[in-house]
Amino acid sequence: METELSKQLGIEHAIFGFTPFPEVAAAITRAGGFGVLGAVRYTAPDDLARDLDRLHELAGGKPYGLDVVMPAKKVEGVTEADVEAMIPAEHRGFVRELLARHGVPELAEGEASGWRITGWMEEVARGQLDVAFDYPIKLLANALGSPPADVIERAHDHGALVAALAGSARHARRHAEAGIDVVVAQGYEAGGHTGEIGSMVLVPEVVEAVAPLPVLAAGGIGSGEQAAAGIALGAQGVWLGSLWLTTEEADLHSPALTAKLLAAGSGDTVRSRALTGKPARQLRTEWTDAWDDAAGPGTLPMPLQGLLVAEAVSRIQKYEVGELLGTPVGQIVGRMNSERSVRAVVDDLTRGFERAVTRMNRIAGRSAT
Amino acid sequence: METELSKQLGIEHAIFGFTPFPEVAAAITRAGGFGVLGAVRYTAPDDLARDLDRLHELAGGKPYGLDVVMPAKKVEGVTEADVEAMIPAEHRGFVRELLARHGVPELAEGEASGWRITGWMEEVARGQLDVAFDYPIKLLANALGSPPADVIERAHDHGALVAALAGSARHARRHAEAGIDVVVAQGYEAGGHTGEIGSMVLVPEVVEAVAPLPVLAAGGIGSGEQAAAGIALGAQGVWLGSLWLTTEEADLHSPALTAKLLAAGSGDTVRSRALTGKPARQLRTEWTDAWDDAAGPGTLPMPLQGLLVAEAVSRIQKYEVGELLGTPVGQIVGRMNSERSVRAVVDDLTRGFERAVTRMNRIAGRSAT
């Protein structure tokens, strides 16, 4: 699976893996792919430095990247407290009542909620970049639009390519105009924030919209046959996030959540605003049902919803409250049925890709060597 | 594009085209694909016979099929009048008010509404089959679950394969158990009634669920690269419906609707219950918005909604009321940007497929002849 982009990055397979775990990112890179560490969960620069140290050490000299969440537009002078003050009492009461009904215990005193709004704010993302550029990252990806122009320039000076996610051809065109190098076309099937255009339709639209920029296909890819489909659609590689969540190297800190992911089918996710206020695909749970229920107060806009539910989500995760326990994941969860090593997953992807190409040659009436 | 299934049917390309127009079905067949005439709009058996005569004559001895809408379960003794009586006055008022607000004229006296519930009832579908089996149809497809056992047997005795649409692996497995021969795996991107699993995820799930039965990939396919993706996912061919709507051989009887289809982007459809009471992808219009609006009365369950809106839809179509004018169509509508002949469309599909295979061989490091 060798494309112009994989050659440019010096990797064996055009398989890009996005993950919050440095061990997983390193294993993807070691297996011949390209590991991308998600930075959104790091609020303290030191924590990110520690995990980048680990990733760098484990990657053994092979290339890796970082994914940040950086808005192109700056919101000046708004603090977390300002945002907190905008949350209606009704919504706070709804959270309290929902947690009480399911008997979710309180956090111990001093335990911070795991997910804060701060990871989404530009100053935090810039702090992460100051750390990241101490490492030889070869790709800087941004999940929230194009990064600001000075960040793109800084990445280029550093020798890193800049990638941005797009859920529509319009978004992709905007990224291209901003000067990024790679577009990740992420279809409706994907986990996390995602649009409404399915990968089958989105990927070729984005390829045409930004040609000759390279495009990675994301959303619904969990097998080599699906990777082959992404390549058939014109992509120069595939970008996978969900599939790594149940690898042996991943540590969700929750056996119950891992078990849920292994058991879930492709129909067990929902595109809901419950987590952040913007539609994000995740496991469907009684928690998402409650937020999506017309009888409830409904969700708040981003970033209010994320701040409103941050502590609740931490409590649900810590105490593994089964019926509420969820996580962002794509429809490909239906294929995540066993815990395997990252290398086994990558090998499976490349073998499936080869199988698909062989079958396609047969159907095209060609003999290939 | 030759697969076991295309060989079995004696066609050149494993491209299956579903269409309400006999001229289009015949042209697909003549171009080397397999044309399938949709029967749902025929309430009078004579009309179906007339169009099958036409299809048979134009197909020039090459194979074609028929698509019916036949429920596996029989609803005994329910008449259209019974169903009419179940529609709340509030909903009738909402339709009246909506049409009046947009100045939609009444139909002339004696003009029947084009779309009736009757096409969905088993006795009508059975009447269609009595007609259809006078023709050498090679495929009988059912859009509403598996056909009843006696219909499958009759089709087999007639020498026809039986196909059924599935939006999930569970549906597909049920079809296989019922004894059908081909499963059409139709993803979220598709026009008309469709589920929530994207084609990228659905197709391989269905392939695995019903192996060794052949599967056709449907939903989001409008180019040869997309056809190649469907094949990469394990399908033995592709099933396209939307793409033919803007061919030269199609006659929508509405220049305004054709213009709307040609102008629409992939983001201009919505999966709405407005048309039939079940989620069906269609152009998003002020009509679908009104039904999907939380402030309105909402849609009724199938078959009430279809009966409720049948005349209104006819009026909107006849008078081409732009802002309300819609039709079932998939996200692939974004690629339907010019009126082309069916042959040009099929040639484009096969050329694109060849291009995709060539590119994939390069990426797999193979040379093929």
JSON list of N, CA and C in Angstrom, two decimals, chain B residues 328-354:
[
{"chain": "B", "resi": 328, "resn": "PRO", "atom": "N", "xyz": [-37.35, 11.05, -4.21]},
{"chain": "B", "resi": 328, "resn": "PRO", "atom": "CA", "xyz": [-36.34, 10.19, -3.58]},
{"chain": "B", "resi": 328, "resn": "PRO", "atom": "C", "xyz": [-35.07, 10.19, -4.43]},
{"chain": "B", "resi": 329, "resn": "VAL", "atom": "N", "xyz": [-33.95, 10.40, -3.79]},
{"chain": "B", "resi": 329, "resn": "VAL", "atom": "CA", "xyz": [-32.66, 10.37, -4.49]},
{"chain": "B", "resi": 329, "resn": "VAL", "atom": "C", "xyz": [-31.55, 10.24, -3.44]},
{"chain": "B", "resi": 330, "resn": "GLY", "atom": "N", "xyz": [-30.45, 9.62, -3.83]},
{"chain": "B", "resi": 330, "resn": "GLY", "atom": "CA", "xyz": [-29.36, 9.40, -2.88]},
{"chain": "B", "resi": 330, "resn": "GLY", "atom": "C", "xyz": [-28.38, 10.56, -2.85]},
{"chain": "B", "resi": 331, "resn": "GLN", "atom": "N", "xyz": [-27.39, 10.46, -1.96]},
{"chain": "B", "resi": 331, "resn": "GLN", "atom": "CA", "xyz": [-26.38, 11.51, -1.82]},
{"chain": "B", "resi": 331, "resn": "GLN", "atom": "C", "xyz": [-25.56, 11.67, -3.10]},
{"chain": "B", "resi": 332, "resn": "ILE", "atom": "N", "xyz": [-25.62, 10.65, -3.95]},
{"chain": "B", "resi": 332, "resn": "ILE", "atom": "CA", "xyz": [-24.91, 10.69, -5.22]},
{"chain": "B", "resi": 332, "resn": "ILE", "atom": "C", "xyz": [-25.46, 11.78, -6.14]},
{"chain": "B", "resi": 333, "resn": "VAL", "atom": "N", "xyz": [-26.58, 12.37, -5.76]},
{"chain": "B", "resi": 333, "resn": "VAL", "atom": "CA", "xyz": [-27.16, 13.46, -6.56]},
{"chain": "B", "resi": 333, "resn": "VAL", "atom": "C", "xyz": [-26.12, 14.56, -6.83]},
{"chain": "B", "resi": 334, "resn": "GLY", "atom": "N", "xyz": [-25.16, 14.71, -5.93]},
{"chain": "B", "resi": 334, "resn": "GLY", "atom": "CA", "xyz": [-24.11, 15.71, -6.12]},
{"chain": "B", "resi": 334, "resn": "GLY", "atom": "C", "xyz": [-23.26, 15.47, -7.36]},
{"chain": "B", "resi": 335, "resn": "ARG", "atom": "N", "xyz": [-23.32, 14.23, -7.87]},
{"chain": "B", "resi": 335, "resn": "ARG", "atom": "CA", "xyz": [-22.54, 13.87, -9.05]},
{"chain": "B", "resi": 335, "resn": "ARG", "atom": "C", "xyz": [-23.39, 13.89, -10.32]},
{"chain": "B", "resi": 336, "resn": "MET", "atom": "N", "xyz": [-24.69, 14.13, -10.17]},
{"chain": "B", "resi": 336, "resn": "MET", "atom": "CA", "xyz": [-25.60, 14.13, -11.33]},
{"chain": "B", "resi": 336, "resn": "MET", "atom": "C", "xyz": [-25.71, 15.57, -11.85]},
{"chain": "B", "resi": 337, "resn": "ASN", "atom": "N", "xyz": [-24.74, 15.94, -12.67]},
{"chain": "B", "resi": 337, "resn": "ASN", "atom": "CA", "xyz": [-24.63, 17.35, -13.06]},
{"chain": "B", "resi": 337, "resn": "ASN", "atom": "C", "xyz": [-24.89, 17.63, -14.53]},
{"chain": "B", "resi": 338, "resn": "SER", "atom": "N", "xyz": [-25.17, 16.59, -15.30]},
{"chain": "B", "resi": 338, "resn": "SER", "atom": "CA", "xyz": [-25.50, 16.81, -16.71]},
{"chain": "B", "resi": 338, "resn": "SER", "atom": "C", "xyz": [-26.40, 15.69, -17.18]},
{"chain": "B", "resi": 339, "resn": "GLU", "atom": "N", "xyz": [-27.22, 15.99, -18.21]},
{"chain": "B", "resi": 339, "resn": "GLU", "atom": "CA", "xyz": [-28.07, 14.95, -18.79]},
{"chain": "B", "resi": 339, "resn": "GLU", "atom": "C", "xyz": [-27.23, 14.17, -19.81]},
{"chain": "B", "resi": 340, "resn": "ARG", "atom": "N", "xyz": [-27.07, 12.90, -19.56]},
{"chain": "B", "resi": 340, "resn": "ARG", "atom": "CA", "xyz": [-26.28, 12.05, -20.46]},
{"chain": "B", "resi": 340, "resn": "ARG", "atom": "C", "xyz": [-27.12, 10.85, -20.87]},
{"chain": "B", "resi": 341, "resn": "SER", "atom": "N", "xyz": [-26.72, 10.20, -21.94]},
{"chain": "B", "resi": 341, "resn": "SER", "atom": "CA", "xyz": [-27.42, 8.98, -22.32]},
{"chain": "B", "resi": 341, "resn": "SER", "atom": "C", "xyz": [-27.05, 7.87, -21.34]},
{"chain": "B", "resi": 342, "resn": "VAL", "atom": "N", "xyz": [-27.92, 6.88, -21.23]},
{"chain": "B", "resi": 342, "resn": "VAL", "atom": "CA", "xyz": [-27.64, 5.74, -20.37]},
{"chain": "B", "resi": 342, "resn": "VAL", "atom": "C", "xyz": [-26.33, 5.08, -20.79]},
{"chain": "B", "resi": 343, "resn": "ARG", "atom": "N", "xyz": [-26.10, 5.00, -22.09]},
{"chain": "B", "resi": 343, "resn": "ARG", "atom": "CA", "xyz": [-24.86, 4.35, -22.55]},
{"chain": "B", "resi": 343, "resn": "ARG", "atom": "C", "xyz": [-23.64, 5.14, -22.10]},
{"chain": "B", "resi": 344, "resn": "ALA", "atom": "N", "xyz": [-23.72, 6.45, -22.16]},
{"chain": "B", "resi": 344, "resn": "ALA", "atom": "CA", "xyz": [-22.58, 7.27, -21.70]},
{"chain": "B", "resi": 344, "resn": "ALA", "atom": "C", "xyz": [-22.33, 7.04, -20.22]},
{"chain": "B", "resi": 345, "resn": "VAL", "atom": "N", "xyz": [-23.41, 6.88, -19.44]},
{"chain": "B", "resi": 345, "resn": "VAL", "atom": "CA", "xyz": [-23.27, 6.64, -18.00]},
{"chain": "B", "resi": 345, "resn": "VAL", "atom": "C", "xyz": [-22.61, 5.28, -17.76]},
{"chain": "B", "resi": 346, "resn": "VAL", "atom": "N", "xyz": [-23.07, 4.25, -18.47]},
{"chain": "B", "resi": 346, "resn": "VAL", "atom": "CA", "xyz": [-22.51, 2.92, -18.28]},
{"chain": "B", "resi": 346, "resn": "VAL", "atom": "C", "xyz": [-21.04, 2.90, -18.72]},
{"chain": "B", "resi": 347, "resn": "ASP", "atom": "N", "xyz": [-20.74, 3.53, -19.84]},
{"chain": "B", "resi": 347, "resn": "ASP", "atom": "CA", "xyz": [-19.35, 3.58, -20.31]},
{"chain": "B", "resi": 347, "resn": "ASP", "atom": "C", "xyz": [-18.47, 4.29, -19.29]},
{"chain": "B", "resi": 348, "resn": "ASP", "atom": "N", "xyz": [-18.98, 5.36, -18.71]},
{"chain": "B", "resi": 348, "resn": "ASP", "atom": "CA", "xyz": [-18.25, 6.11, -17.70]},
{"chain": "B", "resi": 348, "resn": "ASP", "atom": "C", "xyz": [-17.98, 5.22, -16.47]},
{"chain": "B", "resi": 349, "resn": "LEU", "atom": "N", "xyz": [-18.97, 4.42, -16.10]},
{"chain": "B", "resi": 349, "resn": "LEU", "atom": "CA", "xyz": [-18.82, 3.51, -14.95]},
{"chain": "B", "resi": 349, "resn": "LEU", "atom": "C", "xyz": [-17.73, 2.47, -15.23]},
{"chain": "B", "resi": 350, "resn": "THR", "atom": "N", "xyz": [-17.77, 1.87, -16.41]},
{"chain": "B", "resi": 350, "resn": "THR", "atom": "CA", "xyz": [-16.80, 0.80, -16.69]},
{"chain": "B", "resi": 350, "resn": "THR", "atom": "C", "xyz": [-15.39, 1.39, -16.86]},
{"chain": "B", "resi": 351, "resn": "ARG", "atom": "N", "xyz": [-15.30, 2.55, -17.49]},
{"chain": "B", "resi": 351, "resn": "ARG", "atom": "CA", "xyz": [-13.98, 3.18, -17.64]},
{"chain": "B", "resi": 351, "resn": "ARG", "atom": "C", "xyz": [-13.40, 3.57, -16.29]},
{"chain": "B", "resi": 352, "resn": "GLY", "atom": "N", "xyz": [-14.25, 4.13, -15.43]},
{"chain": "B", "resi": 352, "resn": "GLY", "atom": "CA", "xyz": [-13.80, 4.52, -14.10]},
{"chain": "B", "resi": 352, "resn": "GLY", "atom": "C", "xyz": [-13.36, 3.31, -13.28]},
{"chain": "B", "resi": 353, "resn": "PHE", "atom": "N", "xyz": [-14.08, 2.21, -13.44]},
{"chain": "B", "resi": 353, "resn": "PHE", "atom": "CA", "xyz": [-13.70, 0.97, -12.75]},
{"chain": "B", "resi": 353, "resn": "PHE", "atom": "C", "xyz": [-12.31, 0.53, -13.20]},
{"chain": "B", "resi": 354, "resn": "GLU", "atom": "N", "xyz": [-12.07, 0.54, -14.50]},
{"chain": "B", "resi": 354, "resn": "GLU", "atom": "CA", "xyz": [-10.76, 0.14, -15.03]},
{"chain": "B", "resi": 354, "resn": "GLU", "atom": "C", "xyz": [-9.66, 1.05, -14.50]}
]
